Amino acid sequence: MTGGRYQIGRDARCQIRMLDNLVSRTHATIRHQDGVYIIRDNNSSNGTSVNGKAITEHKLVNGDRIQVGETVFLFTCPEFESSQEIAASRIALVRQSAETDRSRIVGEVSDRTVAAFTGVNPVESLAEQAEMVAQLQTLYRITEEVVRPSLSPDQLLNRILYLTTEVVGADRGCVLLFSPDGKIVPRVFTDRTGQAERMPVSMSIVDYVLRKRQGVRTSDAQTDQRFDHGQSIFQAGVREAMCVPLQGRDEILGVVYVDTTMSSEEMIYRSKEESHFSDSKLRLLIAIGGQAALAIENHRYQDALLQAERLAAMGQTIAMLSHHIKNIMQGIRGGSYLVNNGLNEMNEEFLRKGWQIVEKNQNRIYNLVMDMLTFSKERAPNYSEGDVNKVARDVEELMRGKAEEAHVQLSIHVREGLPTAWFDDE
């Protein structure tokens, strides 16, 4: 979309015309203003929904699913800054000056499959029951996002990360993935605090998680002796952090990192109350990390399958072109045979018939080349009333030259007076 206003509907004047009986003539309008795309429902009969919710007006973001009638669009805009660019600008990977004692372990979980709901004591209070229900609801919502069609892995990871920070009560979160050259790089980022400063990610935590293949929780990162205070967590004022691996089927794809922040005043007067992050939240985060890793792998498998399908489509296209070219060349050979016989025998009738066949196949070559130049799809049949006998005679003309070269006598017998048929004579 390159203009400023786009109408969606069945009317011929709509820029996005829909052949859908449940869509109104001017169903909805998308307008582009100051780098923002806004969709508005034009009081349509059946309404407009975005991401499953009916809307009157909605600001569109990458990954939004717009439904009008029975048709669903996936909105994406290359003008918007990519999630990876945002993450790179908002995350600072903080390296340690040296390793220190890691004997004090605050909390660790390694089993990603059933870690969220096994190895815990029976529920003893209403608060624990409510927490368990909330965790199940979160996993259900994340599973919905995993199986829901999306444009890219980044959009899926953004949704998962937003739900994750919401349910575990984290202020910020990010996903770090391994790049093709083996480096760990930021991929998506979310910040529920609205602060402008960059999120420092302790590489001491990340390296520990990747090496041990298990999740880690720090109830108070400033006093956790497993991590160096000199440059990493202490300077950032992070009170608590959780980091879990994205464990795929065969390898670790990266990590999910979430934390909470506090001001300098809060750091001075902080109490010794119970930690904001708990072991149950760490187990939930482990389960979410497993779901996210499987979703990433599924996207990669789909991309590989799509690439294979494209290569197969190229092979089919080449085979189809070869078949068409073979038929055209066969026709030209047949016409040339008649022209040659006409010249040798000074037979004007042979010359005329041979040239007609050559000319017809020249037109077919021209049309084929023009279709290739315009990258057209396979031509849709152009149905019209036609004479079946004429098609049979054309086939006989195409094959006559080849038959005579093989010393085969080719004859045709058609029944005159057949009714016309509805077909594509090409």
Short mmCIF file of C-alpha atoms in Angstrom, two decimals:
data_model
loop_
_atom_site.label_atom_id
_atom_site.label_comp_id
_atom_site.label_asym_id
_atom_site.label_seq_id
_atom_site.Cartn_x
_atom_site.Cartn_y
_atom_site.Cartn_z
CA MET A 1 0.00 0.00 0.00
CA THR A 2 1.63 3.19 -1.18
CA GLY A 3 -1.18 5.77 -0.96
CA GLY A 4 -2.85 7.43 1.99
CA ARG A 5 -6.31 5.85 1.92
CA TYR A 6 -7.54 2.39 1.00
CA GLN A 7 -11.12 1.21 0.80
CA ILE A 8 -11.98 -2.44 1.46
CA GLY A 9 -15.22 -3.77 0.03
CA ARG A 10 -17.12 -5.30 -2.89
CA ASP A 11 -17.47 -2.04 -4.81
CA ALA A 12 -15.43 -1.81 -8.01
CA ARG A 13 -13.98 1.52 -6.83
CA CYS A 14 -12.39 -0.06 -3.72
CA GLN A 15 -8.61 -0.33 -3.81
CA ILE A 16 -8.89 -3.70 -2.01
CA ARG A 17 -11.83 -5.35 -3.72
CA MET A 18 -13.36 -8.43 -2.09
CA LEU A 19 -15.45 -11.13 -3.79
CA ASP A 20 -17.16 -12.04 -0.52
CA ASN A 21 -20.92 -11.92 -0.03
CA LEU A 22 -20.49 -11.10 3.67
CA VAL A 23 -18.49 -7.97 2.84
CA SER A 24 -20.27 -4.63 2.40
CA ARG A 25 -19.73 -2.46 -0.67
CA THR A 26 -17.45 -0.11 1.30
CA HIS A 27 -16.77 -2.30 4.31
CA ALA A 28 -13.77 -0.62 5.94
CA THR A 29 -11.10 2.00 5.34
CA ILE A 30 -7.36 1.90 6.05
CA ARG A 31 -5.65 5.28 6.16
CA HIS A 32 -1.95 6.04 6.39
CA GLN A 33 -1.00 9.17 8.29
CA ASP A 34 2.27 10.19 9.98
CA GLY A 35 3.71 6.69 9.62
CA VAL A 36 0.69 5.05 11.27
CA TYR A 37 -1.91 2.79 9.65
CA ILE A 38 -5.42 2.97 11.11
CA ILE A 39 -8.35 0.79 10.08
CA ARG A 40 -11.92 1.98 10.57
CA ASP A 41 -15.14 0.04 10.08
CA ASN A 42 -17.62 1.90 7.83
CA ASN A 43 -20.73 0.73 9.72
CA SER A 44 -20.61 -2.50 7.74
CA SER A 45 -23.36 -5.11 8.06
CA ASN A 46 -21.15 -7.83 9.52
CA GLY A 47 -18.48 -5.69 11.16
CA THR A 48 -14.69 -5.72 11.12
CA SER A 49 -12.48 -7.55 13.62
CA VAL A 50 -8.78 -7.32 14.41
CA ASN A 51 -7.13 -10.24 16.21
CA GLY A 52 -10.57 -11.74 16.89
CA LYS A 53 -12.09 -8.58 18.45
CA ALA A 54 -14.72 -6.39 16.81
CA ILE A 55 -13.43 -2.85 16.25
CA THR A 56 -14.71 0.52 15.19
CA GLU A 57 -11.22 1.98 14.76
CA HIS A 58 -7.85 0.36 15.43
CA LYS A 59 -4.19 1.30 15.06
CA LEU A 60 -2.51 -1.48 13.09
CA VAL A 61 0.80 -3.08 14.03
CA ASN A 62 2.80 -5.81 12.36
CA GLY A 63 1.11 -9.19 12.73
CA ASP A 64 -2.46 -7.91 13.19
CA ARG A 65 -5.09 -10.21 11.65
CA ILE A 66 -7.89 -8.27 9.98
CA GLN A 67 -11.13 -10.13 9.26
CA VAL A 68 -13.82 -8.79 6.96
CA GLY A 69 -16.58 -11.22 6.09
CA GLU A 70 -15.00 -14.64 5.66
CA THR A 71 -11.63 -13.22 4.56
CA VAL A 72 -8.65 -12.75 6.88
CA PHE A 73 -5.69 -10.46 6.09
CA LEU A 74 -2.33 -10.47 7.86
CA PHE A 75 -1.01 -6.90 8.19
CA THR A 76 2.69 -6.26 7.84
CA CYS A 77 4.55 -3.08 7.02
CA PRO A 78 8.25 -2.86 6.08
CA GLU A 79 8.25 0.79 7.17
CA PHE A 80 7.99 -0.28 10.80
CA GLU A 81 11.28 -0.90 12.53
CA SER A 82 11.93 -4.62 12.84
CA SER A 83 11.81 -6.35 16.21
CA GLN A 84 15.47 -7.28 15.89
CA GLU A 85 16.51 -3.66 15.32
CA ILE A 86 14.45 -2.53 18.32
CA ALA A 87 15.94 -5.26 20.51
CA ALA A 88 19.49 -4.38 19.46
CA SER A 89 18.93 -0.72 20.33
CA ARG A 90 17.25 -1.38 23.70
CA ILE A 91 19.46 -4.19 25.07
CA ALA A 92 23.01 -3.93 26.37
CA LEU A 93 24.89 -7.23 26.70
CA VAL A 94 27.06 -6.68 29.78
CA ARG A 95 30.19 -8.83 30.05
CA GLN A 96 31.82 -9.83 33.31
CA SER A 97 35.31 -8.80 34.33
CA ALA A 98 36.01 -12.20 35.96
CA GLU A 99 34.22 -15.21 37.28
CA THR A 100 33.57 -15.37 40.99
CA ASP A 101 32.29 -18.01 43.36
CA ARG A 102 29.16 -19.70 41.97
CA SER A 103 28.53 -21.96 44.97
CA ARG A 104 25.36 -20.15 46.09
CA ILE A 105 22.43 -21.29 43.95
CA VAL A 106 19.20 -19.40 44.47
CA GLY A 107 17.01 -21.51 42.21
CA GLU A 108 17.50 -23.77 39.20
CA VAL A 109 15.27 -25.93 36.98
CA SER A 110 16.42 -28.15 34.14
CA ASP A 111 13.39 -30.18 32.99
CA ARG A 112 11.49 -28.21 30.36
CA THR A 113 8.80 -30.74 29.57
CA VAL A 114 6.81 -31.07 32.78
CA ALA A 115 8.74 -28.70 35.00
CA ALA A 116 5.90 -26.24 35.42
CA PHE A 117 3.62 -28.66 37.24
CA THR A 118 5.73 -31.46 38.70
CA GLY A 119 8.02 -31.71 41.66
CA VAL A 120 5.94 -29.28 43.72
CA ASN A 121 3.97 -29.80 46.90
CA PRO A 122 0.19 -30.26 46.71
CA VAL A 123 -1.74 -27.03 46.59
CA GLU A 124 -2.47 -25.89 50.11
CA SER A 125 -4.11 -22.47 49.74
CA LEU A 126 -6.48 -20.53 47.56
CA ALA A 127 -3.65 -18.25 46.52
CA GLU A 128 -1.64 -21.23 45.26
CA GLN A 129 -4.70 -22.55 43.44
CA ALA A 130 -5.21 -19.19 41.76
CA GLU A 131 -1.55 -19.08 40.76
CA MET A 132 -1.77 -22.57 39.26
CA VAL A 133 -4.88 -21.65 37.28
CA ALA A 134 -3.18 -18.48 36.00
CA GLN A 135 -0.17 -20.51 34.88
CA LEU A 136 -2.37 -23.01 33.03
CA GLN A 137 -4.24 -20.16 31.35
CA THR A 138 -0.94 -18.60 30.27
CA LEU A 139 0.31 -21.86 28.77
CA TYR A 140 -3.01 -22.25 26.97
CA ARG A 141 -2.78 -18.72 25.54
CA ILE A 142 0.82 -19.29 24.46
CA THR A 143 -0.15 -22.58 22.82
CA GLU A 144 -2.83 -20.68 20.91
CA GLU A 145 -0.22 -18.21 19.70
CA VAL A 146 2.14 -21.02 18.67
CA VAL A 147 -0.44 -22.73 16.46
CA ARG A 148 -1.93 -19.50 15.11
CA PRO A 149 -0.65 -18.45 11.66
CA SER A 150 1.82 -15.56 11.86
CA LEU A 151 4.05 -13.80 9.40
CA SER A 152 7.40 -14.30 11.10
CA PRO A 153 9.03 -15.87 14.17
CA ASP A 154 9.71 -12.37 15.55
CA GLN A 155 6.00 -11.57 15.71
CA LEU A 156 5.31 -14.85 17.47
CA LEU A 157 8.15 -14.30 19.95
CA ASN A 158 6.90 -10.77 20.65
CA ARG A 159 3.46 -12.13 21.59
CA ILE A 160 4.92 -14.91 23.74
CA LEU A 161 7.30 -12.50 25.50
CA TYR A 162 4.52 -10.02 26.25
CA LEU A 163 2.33 -12.73 27.79
CA THR A 164 5.31 -14.06 29.74
CA THR A 165 6.28 -10.76 31.35
CA GLU A 166 2.64 -10.18 32.20
CA VAL A 167 2.11 -13.49 34.01
CA VAL A 168 5.46 -13.61 35.88
CA GLY A 169 5.28 -9.93 36.80
CA ALA A 170 8.53 -8.94 35.08
CA ASP A 171 9.25 -5.35 34.14
CA ARG A 172 11.35 -6.18 31.09
CA GLY A 173 12.10 -9.17 28.98
CA CYS A 174 14.00 -10.21 25.91
CA VAL A 175 14.80 -13.23 23.78
CA LEU A 176 18.37 -13.87 22.68
CA LEU A 177 18.98 -16.30 19.82
CA PHE A 178 22.08 -17.77 18.25
CA SER A 179 22.92 -16.18 14.90
CA PRO A 180 24.15 -18.29 11.94
CA ASP A 181 27.75 -17.49 12.94
CA GLY A 182 27.18 -18.84 16.46
CA LYS A 183 26.91 -15.53 18.35
CA ILE A 184 24.12 -14.85 20.84
CA VAL A 185 22.22 -11.73 19.70
CA PRO A 186 19.03 -9.92 20.82
CA ARG A 187 15.96 -10.86 18.80
CA VAL A 188 12.89 -9.37 20.53
CA PHE A 189 12.40 -7.05 23.51
CA THR A 190 9.54 -5.79 25.66
CA ASP A 191 9.42 -3.21 28.44
CA ARG A 192 6.35 -2.75 30.61
CA THR A 193 7.83 0.17 32.54
CA GLY A 194 7.99 2.62 29.63
CA GLN A 195 11.53 3.66 30.55
CA ALA A 196 13.85 4.90 27.83
CA GLU A 197 17.13 3.46 29.12
CA ARG A 198 18.55 0.28 27.68
CA MET A 199 18.02 -3.06 29.39
CA PRO A 200 21.34 -4.53 30.61
CA VAL A 201 21.49 -8.30 30.17
CA SER A 202 24.09 -10.03 32.31
CA MET A 203 26.11 -12.36 30.10
CA SER A 204 27.27 -14.13 33.28
CA ILE A 205 23.69 -15.34 33.73
CA VAL A 206 23.27 -16.13 30.04
CA ASP A 207 26.55 -18.07 29.83
CA TYR A 208 25.70 -20.02 32.97
CA VAL A 209 22.27 -20.99 31.60
CA LEU A 210 23.67 -22.02 28.22
CA ARG A 211 26.46 -24.06 29.78
CA LYS A 212 24.32 -25.79 32.42
CA ARG A 213 21.22 -26.08 30.16
CA GLN A 214 18.96 -25.07 33.01
CA GLY A 215 16.97 -22.08 34.19
CA VAL A 216 18.29 -19.83 36.92
CA ARG A 217 16.63 -17.41 39.33
CA THR A 218 18.30 -14.72 41.42
CA SER A 219 16.11 -13.48 44.24
CA ASP A 220 18.35 -10.45 44.68
CA ALA A 221 21.00 -10.16 41.99
CA GLN A 222 23.10 -7.56 43.84
CA THR A 223 23.93 -10.05 46.62
CA ASP A 224 24.13 -13.23 44.55
CA GLN A 225 27.81 -14.22 44.70
CA ARG A 226 27.56 -16.42 41.61
CA PHE A 227 27.72 -13.27 39.46
CA ASP A 228 30.35 -10.55 39.41
CA HIS A 229 29.17 -7.25 40.88
CA GLY A 230 31.81 -5.17 39.18
CA GLN A 231 30.13 -4.55 35.86
CA SER A 232 27.04 -6.66 35.38
CA ILE A 233 23.90 -6.67 37.52
CA PHE A 234 24.93 -4.33 40.31
CA GLN A 235 25.42 -1.27 38.11
CA ALA A 236 22.04 -1.77 36.46
CA GLY A 237 20.15 -1.90 39.72
CA VAL A 238 18.41 -5.14 38.89
CA ARG A 239 16.71 -6.64 41.89
CA GLU A 240 15.67 -9.99 40.48
CA ALA A 241 16.27 -11.86 37.25
CA MET A 242 15.27 -15.13 35.63
CA CYS A 243 16.89 -16.70 32.60
CA VAL A 244 15.92 -20.00 30.95
CA PRO A 245 17.20 -21.83 27.88
CA LEU A 246 15.23 -22.17 24.66
CA GLN A 247 15.72 -25.91 24.45
CA GLY A 248 14.73 -27.29 21.07
CA ARG A 249 14.42 -30.92 20.09
CA ASP A 250 18.16 -31.35 19.59
CA GLU A 251 19.90 -28.12 20.56
CA ILE A 252 19.61 -24.89 22.51
CA LEU A 253 18.41 -22.04 20.31
CA GLY A 254 18.94 -19.21 22.80
CA VAL A 255 17.54 -17.89 26.09
CA VAL A 256 14.60 -15.99 27.55
CA TYR A 257 15.69 -13.32 30.02
CA VAL A 258 13.34 -11.34 32.29
CA ASP A 259 14.04 -9.03 35.20
CA THR A 260 12.61 -6.46 37.59
CA THR A 261 14.12 -3.05 38.22
CA MET A 262 14.23 -0.61 41.09
CA SER A 263 15.33 2.97 41.62
CA SER A 264 18.39 3.88 43.68
CA GLU A 265 16.10 4.89 46.59
CA GLU A 266 14.43 1.49 46.47
CA MET A 267 17.83 -0.20 46.46
CA ILE A 268 18.80 1.66 49.65
CA TYR A 269 15.53 1.08 51.51
CA ARG A 270 14.54 -2.28 50.05
CA SER A 271 13.09 -4.74 52.51
CA LYS A 272 13.90 -8.39 53.04
CA GLU A 273 10.42 -9.50 52.00
CA GLU A 274 9.73 -12.58 49.95
CA SER A 275 11.17 -12.54 46.45
CA HIS A 276 9.04 -11.32 43.58
CA PHE A 277 10.19 -14.23 41.39
CA SER A 278 9.54 -17.70 42.79
CA ASP A 279 10.48 -21.26 41.91
CA SER A 280 7.00 -21.84 40.52
CA LYS A 281 7.42 -18.87 38.17
CA LEU A 282 10.80 -20.20 37.14
CA ARG A 283 9.22 -23.56 36.32
CA LEU A 284 6.54 -21.79 34.32
CA LEU A 285 9.19 -19.82 32.45
CA ILE A 286 11.01 -23.06 31.65
CA ALA A 287 7.80 -24.48 30.15
CA ILE A 288 7.24 -21.29 28.15
CA GLY A 289 10.81 -21.43 26.90
CA GLY A 290 10.22 -24.97 25.66
CA GLN A 291 7.07 -23.88 23.80
CA ALA A 292 8.88 -20.92 22.25
CA ALA A 293 11.80 -23.10 21.12
CA LEU A 294 9.47 -25.58 19.44
CA ALA A 295 7.66 -22.71 17.73
CA ILE A 296 10.96 -21.35 16.38
CA GLU A 297 11.96 -24.79 15.11
CA ASN A 298 8.57 -25.25 13.46
CA HIS A 299 9.00 -21.92 11.66
CA ARG A 300 12.42 -23.01 10.45
CA TYR A 301 11.04 -26.33 9.24
CA GLN A 302 8.24 -24.49 7.44
CA ASP A 303 10.76 -22.18 5.78
CA ALA A 304 12.81 -25.18 4.66
CA LEU A 305 9.67 -26.89 3.35
CA LEU A 306 8.65 -23.71 1.54
CA GLN A 307 12.09 -23.52 -0.06
CA ALA A 308 11.79 -27.15 -1.16
CA GLU A 309 8.32 -26.46 -2.58
CA ARG A 310 9.68 -23.47 -4.48
CA LEU A 311 12.42 -25.62 -6.00
CA ALA A 312 9.82 -28.26 -6.90
CA ALA A 313 7.65 -25.54 -8.45
CA MET A 314 10.64 -24.39 -10.51
CA GLY A 315 11.12 -27.95 -11.74
CA GLN A 316 7.44 -28.21 -12.63
CA THR A 317 7.61 -24.86 -14.44
CA ILE A 318 10.62 -25.99 -16.47
CA ALA A 319 8.88 -29.27 -17.33
CA MET A 320 5.73 -27.40 -18.37
CA LEU A 321 7.71 -24.95 -20.53
CA SER A 322 9.59 -27.83 -22.12
CA HIS A 323 6.29 -29.53 -22.93
CA HIS A 324 4.86 -26.37 -24.51
CA ILE A 325 8.05 -25.67 -26.46
CA LYS A 326 8.16 -29.29 -27.67
CA ASN A 327 4.59 -29.00 -29.00
CA ILE A 328 5.37 -25.70 -30.72
CA MET A 329 8.55 -27.03 -32.31
CA GLN A 330 6.71 -30.12 -33.42
CA GLY A 331 4.14 -27.93 -35.13
CA ILE A 332 6.86 -25.86 -36.79
CA ARG A 333 8.55 -29.04 -38.02
CA GLY A 334 5.27 -30.27 -39.45
CA GLY A 335 4.62 -26.96 -41.19
CA SER A 336 8.19 -26.80 -42.47
CA TYR A 337 7.80 -30.31 -43.90
CA LEU A 338 4.75 -29.21 -45.87
CA VAL A 339 6.51 -26.03 -47.05
CA ASN A 340 9.51 -28.08 -48.19
CA ASN A 341 7.30 -30.51 -50.10
CA GLY A 342 5.40 -27.62 -51.64
CA LEU A 343 8.64 -26.02 -52.85
CA ASN A 344 9.97 -29.30 -54.24
CA GLU A 345 6.73 -30.15 -56.00
CA MET A 346 5.74 -26.53 -56.75
CA ASN A 347 2.48 -27.27 -54.93
CA GLU A 348 0.84 -24.04 -53.83
CA GLU A 349 -1.67 -25.81 -51.58
CA PHE A 350 1.11 -27.51 -49.58
CA LEU A 351 2.92 -24.15 -49.29
CA ARG A 352 -0.21 -22.41 -48.02
CA LYS A 353 -1.09 -25.11 -45.46
CA GLY A 354 2.52 -25.41 -44.27
CA TRP A 355 2.88 -21.65 -43.82
CA GLN A 356 -0.40 -21.44 -41.91
CA ILE A 357 0.90 -24.04 -39.44
CA VAL A 358 4.24 -22.22 -39.08
CA GLU A 359 2.51 -18.88 -38.59
CA LYS A 360 0.15 -20.31 -35.96
CA ASN A 361 3.06 -21.69 -33.97
CA GLN A 362 4.98 -18.43 -34.31
CA ASN A 363 2.07 -16.76 -32.52
CA ARG A 364 2.19 -19.43 -29.83
CA ILE A 365 5.92 -18.77 -29.32
CA TYR A 366 5.25 -15.03 -29.04
CA ASN A 367 2.49 -15.53 -26.45
CA LEU A 368 4.65 -17.92 -24.43
CA VAL A 369 7.58 -15.48 -24.37
CA MET A 370 5.32 -12.59 -23.38
CA ASP A 371 3.88 -14.64 -20.53
CA MET A 372 7.37 -15.42 -19.30
CA LEU A 373 8.41 -11.76 -19.50
CA THR A 374 5.43 -10.64 -17.42
CA PHE A 375 5.97 -13.44 -14.86
CA SER A 376 2.38 -14.52 -15.38
CA LYS A 377 0.95 -17.49 -13.62
CA GLU A 378 -0.30 -20.50 -15.48
CA ARG A 379 -2.85 -19.20 -17.97
CA ALA A 380 -6.44 -19.65 -16.89
CA PRO A 381 -8.61 -21.44 -19.48
CA ASN A 382 -10.34 -19.09 -21.88
CA TYR A 383 -13.59 -20.90 -22.50
CA SER A 384 -15.61 -20.26 -25.65
CA GLU A 385 -17.87 -22.12 -28.01
CA GLY A 386 -15.85 -24.02 -30.58
CA ASP A 387 -15.84 -26.76 -33.15
CA VAL A 388 -14.36 -30.03 -31.91
CA ASN A 389 -13.72 -31.16 -35.47
CA LYS A 390 -11.54 -28.09 -36.09
CA VAL A 391 -9.36 -28.98 -33.07
CA ALA A 392 -9.03 -32.54 -34.35
CA ARG A 393 -7.95 -31.28 -37.79
CA ASP A 394 -5.39 -28.94 -36.17
CA VAL A 395 -3.89 -31.89 -34.26
CA GLU A 396 -3.74 -33.88 -37.48
CA GLU A 397 -1.90 -31.03 -39.19
CA LEU A 398 0.61 -30.80 -36.33
CA MET A 399 1.35 -34.53 -36.43
CA ARG A 400 1.31 -35.05 -40.22
CA GLY A 401 4.93 -34.09 -40.81
CA LYS A 402 6.26 -36.30 -38.02
CA ALA A 403 4.08 -39.19 -39.20
CA GLU A 404 5.37 -38.96 -42.77
CA GLU A 405 8.96 -38.78 -41.55
CA ALA A 406 8.33 -42.06 -39.74
CA HIS A 407 6.63 -43.48 -42.88
CA VAL A 408 3.30 -43.66 -41.08
CA GLN A 409 0.10 -42.86 -42.91
CA LEU A 410 -2.05 -40.57 -40.80
CA SER A 411 -5.72 -40.10 -41.66
CA ILE A 412 -8.60 -38.39 -39.90
CA HIS A 413 -12.29 -39.14 -40.04
CA VAL A 414 -14.66 -36.75 -38.27
CA ARG A 415 -18.39 -36.71 -37.98
CA GLU A 416 -19.81 -33.62 -39.52
CA GLY A 417 -22.62 -31.72 -37.91
CA LEU A 418 -21.47 -32.19 -34.31
CA PRO A 419 -22.81 -29.54 -31.92
CA THR A 420 -20.41 -26.88 -30.67
CA ALA A 421 -18.72 -27.44 -27.32
CA TRP A 422 -17.54 -25.09 -24.56
CA PHE A 423 -13.75 -25.36 -24.22
CA ASP A 424 -10.41 -23.59 -24.65
CA ASP A 425 -9.21 -24.30 -28.17
CA GLU A 426 -5.57 -23.51 -27.25
#
